[in-house]
Short mmCIF file of C-alpha atoms and ligand atoms in Angstrom, two decimals:
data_model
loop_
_atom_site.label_atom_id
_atom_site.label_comp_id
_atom_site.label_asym_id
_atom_site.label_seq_id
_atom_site.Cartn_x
_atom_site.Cartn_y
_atom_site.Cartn_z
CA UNK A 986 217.72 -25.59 186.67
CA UNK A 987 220.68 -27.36 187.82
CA UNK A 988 220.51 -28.88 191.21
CA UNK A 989 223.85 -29.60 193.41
CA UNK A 990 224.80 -30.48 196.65
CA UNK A 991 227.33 -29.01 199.33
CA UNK A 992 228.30 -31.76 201.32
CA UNK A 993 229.57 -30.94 205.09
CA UNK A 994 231.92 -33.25 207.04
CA UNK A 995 230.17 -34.19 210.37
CA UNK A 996 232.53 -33.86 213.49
CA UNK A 997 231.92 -37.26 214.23
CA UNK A 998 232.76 -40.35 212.65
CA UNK A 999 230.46 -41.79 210.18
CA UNK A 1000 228.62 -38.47 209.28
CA UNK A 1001 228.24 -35.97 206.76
CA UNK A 1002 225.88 -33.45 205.89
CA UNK A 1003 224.31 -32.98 202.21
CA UNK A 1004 222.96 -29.34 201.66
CA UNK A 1005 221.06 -28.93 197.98
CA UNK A 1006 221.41 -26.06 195.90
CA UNK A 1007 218.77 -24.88 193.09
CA UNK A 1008 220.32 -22.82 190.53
CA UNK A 1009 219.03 -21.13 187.59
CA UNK A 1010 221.51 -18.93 185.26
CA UNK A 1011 219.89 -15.41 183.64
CA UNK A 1012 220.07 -14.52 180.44
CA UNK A 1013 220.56 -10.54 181.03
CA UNK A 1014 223.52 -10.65 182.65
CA UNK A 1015 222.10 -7.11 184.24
CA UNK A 1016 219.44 -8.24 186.06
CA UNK A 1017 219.94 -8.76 189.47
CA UNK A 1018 220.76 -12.33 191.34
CA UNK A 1019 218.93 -13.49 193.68
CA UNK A 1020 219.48 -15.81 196.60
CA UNK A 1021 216.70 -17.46 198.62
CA UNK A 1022 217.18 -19.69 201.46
CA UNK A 1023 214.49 -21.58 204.22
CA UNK A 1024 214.87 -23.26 207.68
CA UNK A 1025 218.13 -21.96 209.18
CA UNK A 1026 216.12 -22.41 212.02
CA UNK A 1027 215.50 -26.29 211.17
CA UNK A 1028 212.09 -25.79 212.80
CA UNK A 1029 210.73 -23.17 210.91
CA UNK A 1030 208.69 -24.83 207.91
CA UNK A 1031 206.60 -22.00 206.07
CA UNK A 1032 209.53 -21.06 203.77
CA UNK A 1033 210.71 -24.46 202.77
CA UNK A 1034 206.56 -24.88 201.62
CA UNK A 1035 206.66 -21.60 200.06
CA UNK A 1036 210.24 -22.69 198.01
CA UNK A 1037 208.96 -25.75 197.34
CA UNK A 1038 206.64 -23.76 195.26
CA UNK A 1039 208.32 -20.80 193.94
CA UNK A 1040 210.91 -23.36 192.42
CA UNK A 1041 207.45 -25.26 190.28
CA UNK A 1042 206.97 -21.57 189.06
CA UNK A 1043 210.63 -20.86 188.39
CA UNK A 1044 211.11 -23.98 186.29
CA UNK A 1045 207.97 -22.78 184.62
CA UNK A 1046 209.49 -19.59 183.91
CA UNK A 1047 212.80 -21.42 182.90
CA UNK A 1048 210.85 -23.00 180.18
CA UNK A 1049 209.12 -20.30 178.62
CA UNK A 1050 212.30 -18.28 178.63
CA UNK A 1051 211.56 -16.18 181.82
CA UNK A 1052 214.30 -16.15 184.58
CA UNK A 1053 216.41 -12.81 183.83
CA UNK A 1054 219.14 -12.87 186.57
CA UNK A 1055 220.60 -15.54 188.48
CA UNK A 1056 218.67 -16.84 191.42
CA UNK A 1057 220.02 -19.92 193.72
CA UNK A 1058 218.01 -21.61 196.79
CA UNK A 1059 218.26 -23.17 199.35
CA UNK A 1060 214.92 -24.55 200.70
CA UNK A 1061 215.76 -26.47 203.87
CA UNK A 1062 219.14 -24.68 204.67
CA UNK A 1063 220.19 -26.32 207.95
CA UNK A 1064 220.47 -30.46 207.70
CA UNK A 1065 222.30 -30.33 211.32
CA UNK A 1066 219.15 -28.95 213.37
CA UNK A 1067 216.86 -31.03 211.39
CA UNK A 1068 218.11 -33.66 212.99
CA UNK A 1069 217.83 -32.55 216.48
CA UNK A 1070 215.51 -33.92 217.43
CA UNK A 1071 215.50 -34.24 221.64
CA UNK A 1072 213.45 -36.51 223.31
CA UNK A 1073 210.87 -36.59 220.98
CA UNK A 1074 210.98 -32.63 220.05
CA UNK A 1075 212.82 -30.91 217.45
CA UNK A 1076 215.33 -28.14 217.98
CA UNK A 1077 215.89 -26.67 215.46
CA UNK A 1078 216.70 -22.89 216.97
CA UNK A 1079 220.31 -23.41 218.70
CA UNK A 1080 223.48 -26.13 217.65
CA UNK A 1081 222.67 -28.18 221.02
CA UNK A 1082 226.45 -28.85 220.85
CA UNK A 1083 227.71 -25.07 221.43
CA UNK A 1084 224.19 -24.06 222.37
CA UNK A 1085 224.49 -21.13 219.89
CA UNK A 1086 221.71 -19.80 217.76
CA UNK A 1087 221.98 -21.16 214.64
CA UNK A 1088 220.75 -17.41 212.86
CA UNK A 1089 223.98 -15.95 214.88
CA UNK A 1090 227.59 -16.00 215.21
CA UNK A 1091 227.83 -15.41 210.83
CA UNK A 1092 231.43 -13.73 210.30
CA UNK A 1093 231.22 -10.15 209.97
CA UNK A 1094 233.12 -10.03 206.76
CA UNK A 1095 233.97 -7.01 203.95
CA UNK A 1096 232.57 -8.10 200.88
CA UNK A 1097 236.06 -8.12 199.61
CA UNK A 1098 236.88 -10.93 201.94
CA UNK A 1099 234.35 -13.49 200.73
CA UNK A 1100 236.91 -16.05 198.87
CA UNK A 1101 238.58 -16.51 202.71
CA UNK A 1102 235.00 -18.12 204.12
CA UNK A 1103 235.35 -21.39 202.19
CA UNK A 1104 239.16 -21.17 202.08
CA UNK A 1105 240.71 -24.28 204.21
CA UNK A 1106 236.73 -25.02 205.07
CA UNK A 1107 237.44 -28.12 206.96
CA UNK A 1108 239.24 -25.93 209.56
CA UNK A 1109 235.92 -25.67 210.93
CA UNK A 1110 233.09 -27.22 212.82
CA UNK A 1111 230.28 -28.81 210.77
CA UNK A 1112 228.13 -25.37 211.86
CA UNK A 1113 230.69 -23.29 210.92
CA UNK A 1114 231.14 -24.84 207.50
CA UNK A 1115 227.39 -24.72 207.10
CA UNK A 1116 227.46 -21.32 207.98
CA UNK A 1117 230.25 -19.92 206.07
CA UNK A 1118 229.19 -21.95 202.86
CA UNK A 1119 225.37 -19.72 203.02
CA UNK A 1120 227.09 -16.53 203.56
CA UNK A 1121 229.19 -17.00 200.62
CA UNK A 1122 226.54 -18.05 198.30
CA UNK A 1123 224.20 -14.78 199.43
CA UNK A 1124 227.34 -12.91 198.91
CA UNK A 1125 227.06 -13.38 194.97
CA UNK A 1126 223.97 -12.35 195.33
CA UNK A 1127 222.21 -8.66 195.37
CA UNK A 1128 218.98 -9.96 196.80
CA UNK A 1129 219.35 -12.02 199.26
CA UNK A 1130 215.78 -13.42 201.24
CA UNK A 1131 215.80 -15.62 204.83
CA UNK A 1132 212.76 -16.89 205.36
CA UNK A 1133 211.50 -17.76 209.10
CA UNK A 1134 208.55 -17.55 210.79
CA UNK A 1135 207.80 -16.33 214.61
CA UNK A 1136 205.84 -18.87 217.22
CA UNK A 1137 202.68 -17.30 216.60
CA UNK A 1138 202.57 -14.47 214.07
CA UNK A 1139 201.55 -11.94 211.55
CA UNK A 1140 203.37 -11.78 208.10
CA UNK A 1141 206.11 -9.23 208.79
CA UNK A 1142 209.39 -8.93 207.93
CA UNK A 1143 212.95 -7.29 210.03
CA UNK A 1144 214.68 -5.01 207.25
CA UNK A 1145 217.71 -3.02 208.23
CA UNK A 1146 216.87 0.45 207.92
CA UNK A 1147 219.30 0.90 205.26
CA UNK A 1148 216.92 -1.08 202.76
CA UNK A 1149 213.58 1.17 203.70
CA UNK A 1150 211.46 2.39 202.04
CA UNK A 1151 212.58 0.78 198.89
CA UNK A 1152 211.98 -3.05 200.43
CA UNK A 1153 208.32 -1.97 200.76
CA UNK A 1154 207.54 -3.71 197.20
CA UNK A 1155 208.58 -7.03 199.11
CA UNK A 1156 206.30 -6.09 202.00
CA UNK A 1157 203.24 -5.40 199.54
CA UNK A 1158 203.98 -8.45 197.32
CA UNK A 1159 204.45 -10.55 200.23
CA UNK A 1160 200.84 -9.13 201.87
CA UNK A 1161 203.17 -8.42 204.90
CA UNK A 1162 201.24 -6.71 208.21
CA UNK A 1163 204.19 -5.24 209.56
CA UNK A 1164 207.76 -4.54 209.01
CA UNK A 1165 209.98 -4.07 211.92
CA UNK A 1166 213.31 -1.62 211.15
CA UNK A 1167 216.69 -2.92 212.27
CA UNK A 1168 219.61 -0.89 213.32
CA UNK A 1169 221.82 -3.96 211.49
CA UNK A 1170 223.98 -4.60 214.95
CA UNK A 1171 224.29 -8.15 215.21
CA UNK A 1172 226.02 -11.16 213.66
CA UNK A 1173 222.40 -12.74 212.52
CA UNK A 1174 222.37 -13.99 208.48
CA UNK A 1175 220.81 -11.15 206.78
CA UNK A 1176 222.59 -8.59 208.87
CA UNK A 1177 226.21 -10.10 208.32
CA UNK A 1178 225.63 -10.20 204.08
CA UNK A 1179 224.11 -6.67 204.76
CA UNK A 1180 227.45 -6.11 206.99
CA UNK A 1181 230.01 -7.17 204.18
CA UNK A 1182 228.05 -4.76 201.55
CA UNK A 1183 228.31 -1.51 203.62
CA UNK A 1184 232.09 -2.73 204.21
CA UNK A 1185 233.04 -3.53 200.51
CA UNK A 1186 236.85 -3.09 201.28
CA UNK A 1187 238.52 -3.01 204.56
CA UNK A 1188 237.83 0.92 206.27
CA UNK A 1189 234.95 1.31 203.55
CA UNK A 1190 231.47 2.12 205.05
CA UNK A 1191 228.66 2.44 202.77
CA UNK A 1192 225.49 4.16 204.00
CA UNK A 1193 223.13 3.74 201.21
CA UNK A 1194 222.83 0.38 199.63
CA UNK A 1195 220.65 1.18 196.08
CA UNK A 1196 218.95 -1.78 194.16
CA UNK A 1197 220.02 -4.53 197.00
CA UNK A 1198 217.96 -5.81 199.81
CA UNK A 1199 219.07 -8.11 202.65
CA UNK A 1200 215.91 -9.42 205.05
CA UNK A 1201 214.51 -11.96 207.21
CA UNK A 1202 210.95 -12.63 206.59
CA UNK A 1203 208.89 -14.08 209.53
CA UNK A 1204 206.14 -15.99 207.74
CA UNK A 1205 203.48 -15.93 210.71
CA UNK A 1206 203.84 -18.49 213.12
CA UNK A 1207 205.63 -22.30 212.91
CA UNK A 1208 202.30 -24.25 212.36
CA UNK A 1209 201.22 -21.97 209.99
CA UNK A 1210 202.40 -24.59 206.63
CA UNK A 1211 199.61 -24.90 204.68
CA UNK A 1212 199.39 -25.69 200.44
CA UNK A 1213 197.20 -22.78 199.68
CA UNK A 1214 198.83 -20.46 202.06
CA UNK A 1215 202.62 -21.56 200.94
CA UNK A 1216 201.27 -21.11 197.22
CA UNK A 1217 199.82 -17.77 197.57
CA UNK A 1218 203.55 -16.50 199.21
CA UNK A 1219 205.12 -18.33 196.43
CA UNK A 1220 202.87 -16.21 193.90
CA UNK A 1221 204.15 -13.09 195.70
CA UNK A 1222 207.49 -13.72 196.10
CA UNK A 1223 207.30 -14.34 192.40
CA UNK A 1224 205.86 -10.86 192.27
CA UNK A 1225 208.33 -9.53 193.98
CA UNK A 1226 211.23 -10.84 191.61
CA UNK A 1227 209.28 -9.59 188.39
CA UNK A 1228 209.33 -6.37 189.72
CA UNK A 1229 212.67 -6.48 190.35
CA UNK A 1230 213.66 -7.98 186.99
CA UNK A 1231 214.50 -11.27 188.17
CA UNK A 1232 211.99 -12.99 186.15
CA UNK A 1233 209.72 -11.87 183.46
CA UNK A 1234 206.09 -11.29 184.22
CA UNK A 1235 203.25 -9.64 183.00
CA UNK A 1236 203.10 -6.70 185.19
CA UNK A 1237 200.46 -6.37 187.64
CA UNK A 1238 200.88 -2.92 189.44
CA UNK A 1239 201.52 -3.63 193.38
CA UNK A 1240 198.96 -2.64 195.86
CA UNK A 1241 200.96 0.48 197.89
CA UNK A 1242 202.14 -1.34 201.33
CA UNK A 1243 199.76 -0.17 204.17
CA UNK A 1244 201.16 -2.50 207.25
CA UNK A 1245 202.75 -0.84 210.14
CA UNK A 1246 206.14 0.03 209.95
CA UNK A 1247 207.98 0.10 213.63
CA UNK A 1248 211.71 0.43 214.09
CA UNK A 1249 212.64 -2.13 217.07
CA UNK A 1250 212.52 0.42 219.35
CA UNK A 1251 209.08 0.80 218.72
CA UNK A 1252 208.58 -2.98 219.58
CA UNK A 1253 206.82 -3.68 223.10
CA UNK A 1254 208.11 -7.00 224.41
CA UNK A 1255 205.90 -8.31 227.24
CA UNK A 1256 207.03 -10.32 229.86
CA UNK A 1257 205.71 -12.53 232.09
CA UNK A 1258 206.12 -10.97 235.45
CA UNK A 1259 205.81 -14.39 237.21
CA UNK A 1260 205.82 -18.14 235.82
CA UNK A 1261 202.13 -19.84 235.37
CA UNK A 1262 200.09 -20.30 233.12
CA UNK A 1263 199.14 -18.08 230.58
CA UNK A 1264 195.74 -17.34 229.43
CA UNK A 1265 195.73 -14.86 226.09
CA UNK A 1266 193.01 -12.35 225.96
CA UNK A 1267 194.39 -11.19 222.58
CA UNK A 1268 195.43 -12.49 219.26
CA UNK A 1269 197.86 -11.65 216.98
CA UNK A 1270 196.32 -9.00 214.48
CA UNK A 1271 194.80 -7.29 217.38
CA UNK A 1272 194.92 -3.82 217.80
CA UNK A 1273 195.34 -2.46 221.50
CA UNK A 1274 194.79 0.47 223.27
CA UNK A 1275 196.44 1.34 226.71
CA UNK A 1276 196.24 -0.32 228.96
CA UNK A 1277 194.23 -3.28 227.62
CA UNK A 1278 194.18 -6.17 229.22
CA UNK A 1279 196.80 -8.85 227.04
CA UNK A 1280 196.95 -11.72 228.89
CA UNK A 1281 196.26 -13.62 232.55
CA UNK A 1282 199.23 -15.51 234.29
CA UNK A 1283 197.66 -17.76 236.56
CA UNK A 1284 200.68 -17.56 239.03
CA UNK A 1285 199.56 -19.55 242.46
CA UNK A 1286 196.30 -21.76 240.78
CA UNK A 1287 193.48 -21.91 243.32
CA UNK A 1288 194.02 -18.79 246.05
CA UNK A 1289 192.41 -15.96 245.74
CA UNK A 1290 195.05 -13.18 244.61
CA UNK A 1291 196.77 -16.13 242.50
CA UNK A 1292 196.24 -14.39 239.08
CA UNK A 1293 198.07 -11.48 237.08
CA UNK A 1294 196.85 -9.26 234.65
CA UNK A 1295 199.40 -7.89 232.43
CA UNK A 1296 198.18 -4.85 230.85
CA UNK A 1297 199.47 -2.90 227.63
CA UNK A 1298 201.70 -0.33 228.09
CA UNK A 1299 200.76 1.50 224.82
CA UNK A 1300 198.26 1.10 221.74
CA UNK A 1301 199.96 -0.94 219.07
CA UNK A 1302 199.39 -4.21 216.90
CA UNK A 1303 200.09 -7.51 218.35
CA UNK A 1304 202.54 -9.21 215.76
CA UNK A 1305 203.84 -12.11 217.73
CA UNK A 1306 202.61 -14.18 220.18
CA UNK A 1307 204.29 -17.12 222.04
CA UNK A 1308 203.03 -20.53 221.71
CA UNK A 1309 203.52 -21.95 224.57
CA UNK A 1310 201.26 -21.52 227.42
CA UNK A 1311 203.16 -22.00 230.42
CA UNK A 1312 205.67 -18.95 231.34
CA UNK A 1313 208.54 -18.84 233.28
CA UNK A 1314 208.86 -15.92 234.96
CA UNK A 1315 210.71 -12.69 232.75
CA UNK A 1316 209.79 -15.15 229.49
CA UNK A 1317 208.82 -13.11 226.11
CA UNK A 1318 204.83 -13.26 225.83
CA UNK A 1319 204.19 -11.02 223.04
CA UNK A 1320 205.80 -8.62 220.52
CA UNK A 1321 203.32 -5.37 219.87
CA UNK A 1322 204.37 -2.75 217.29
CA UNK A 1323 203.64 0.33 218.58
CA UNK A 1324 203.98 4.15 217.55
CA UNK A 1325 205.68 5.32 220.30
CA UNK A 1326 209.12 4.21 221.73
CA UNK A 1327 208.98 1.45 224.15
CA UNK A 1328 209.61 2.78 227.91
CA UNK A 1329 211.71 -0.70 228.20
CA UNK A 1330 215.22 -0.86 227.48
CA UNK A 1331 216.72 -2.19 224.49
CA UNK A 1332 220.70 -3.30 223.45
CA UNK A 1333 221.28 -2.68 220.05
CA UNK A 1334 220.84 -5.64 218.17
CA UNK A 1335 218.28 -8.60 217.64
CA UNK A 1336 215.05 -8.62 220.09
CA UNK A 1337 215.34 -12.18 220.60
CA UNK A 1338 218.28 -14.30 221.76
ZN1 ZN B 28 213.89 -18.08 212.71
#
């Protein structure tokens, strides 16, 4: 394993980021590489937990011979929103200085162009840098992993459509619940390397993407950073690369994946219809039938008409919850994975800002 580090120029005086890189070299030279990164939302813990330790099993492997194609990662990718912290809370989500979503805004490149996103890097802001070095280093890659998680949440997973149904050995090794289906329209990590591989030379535009997988995997919710939890992901994302021939494993046939499989259109979003507070009548992992009652938004606290029911609009799994439990009024509440296509209407693109 050789360990390295990118180091960023701050736009400030005084400052500079430091961004380590795990890398372990193959010995079949065709197997496929691999590139894994954690926290590009600086708040998002579960991943860096679970990298902390697929990289114990991966030097294991490395020792006994085992690690077939290159894999690099990147457990805490984003050293700038780490150290956001605001008044006593981090934010890790959006660059506070351009309030842009740190998971956005990656250059929608051909694959072709990838030597021109570290060209002349200090051209660009410390973000920018940060962002163009990741892209570059999935970019060598043919699976490339993002691991997040949601506020409160299931195991699922957003795969571009182009990748289904042959991701569904990551969603069985990874015990996922759900997998959400992306239309791949928006500048967010996974969808820009995903981007530069369907565009492989300027005018190109591949349809079908055989043998390499792009995703961002929610790992349940941001408190959810346990060791026996983080281990048992790290065991099946291990799965996941022996089955891919990134590492060598005795092989232990995968359970068929039985979650639900929605594409985002499928995907209820409730809102709150006024601010209060809210009081959840479901979980996620609950399964809900029309016109269930979700949740109670205590709008006006004391009169008599002062509370709101908010109802489902259609049976479906709750995935996501928020955890907050005050709402402003039109704030996400829940996401539900339904069968049928939401009656709400959706731009193309992410769910969430
Ligand atoms: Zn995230």
């Amino acid at each position: 394993m050789d360990v390295s580090e990118i180091i960023i120029a701050g736009d400030t005086p005084g400052v500079e980021w430091r961004l380590p890189v795990f890398r372990f070299k193959g010995t079949k030279p065709e197997a496929p590489r691999t590139y894994i990164q954690a926290a590009l939302h600086a708040n998002e813990l579960p991943g860096t937990a679970l990298l902390h330790f697929l990289l114990e099993r991966l030097r294991q492997a490395e020792s006994e011979g085992g690690i077939l194609g290159d894999i690099t990662v990147v457990p805490q990718a984003n050293p700038i929103g780490a150290a956001q912290s605001h008044f006593g809370e981090l934010q890790g989500r959006f660059d506070l200085g351009t309030r842009t979503n740190f998971n956005r805004d990656f250059p929608l490149i051909a694959l072709g162009e990838r030597p021109s996103l570290v060209e002349n890097i200090d051209r660009h802001s410390a973000v920018d840098w940060l962002k163009r070095h990741l892209l570059s280093m999935a970019l060598g890659a043919e699976l490339v992993l993002d691991l997040h998680c949601d506020d409160e949440g299931l195991q699922y997973a957003y795969v571009d459509e182009t990748f289904w149904p042959e991701a569904s050995d990551l969603a069985a090794a990874l015990d996922m619940q759900a997998v959400f289906l992306s239309d791949g329209e928006s500048s967010a990590f996974e969808e820009a390397v995903a981007h530069a591989w369907k565009h492989e030379s300027a005018g190109e535009r591949r349809t079908s993407l055989p043998g390499r997988l792009s995703v961002t995997v929610e790992l349940r919710g941001t408190r959810d950073v346990y060791p026996e939890m983080a281990r048992k992901d790290a065991e099946g994302l291990y799965r996941f690369l022996a089955r891919r021939g990134v590492v060598s494993a005795e092989s232990h046939p995968l359970p068929a994946f039985g979650g639900v499989v929605a594409p985002l259109d499928n995907i209820e979003i409730i809102r709150a219809p006024e601010s209060g507070a809210i009081l959840f009548h479901k979980d996620v992992g609950e399964s809900v039938k029309e016109g269930e009652l979700l949740a109670t938004i205590i709008a006006r606290p004391g009169m008599a008409d002062g509370a709101i029911e908010i109802r489902s609009p259609q049976d479906g799994l709750i995935v996501t919850r928020v955890s907050t439990r005050f709402a402003r009024r039109r704030a996400d509440l829940m996401k539900i994975a339904c069968a049928e296509t939401s009656r709400a209407a959706r731009k193309p693109g992410t769910l969430e800002a």
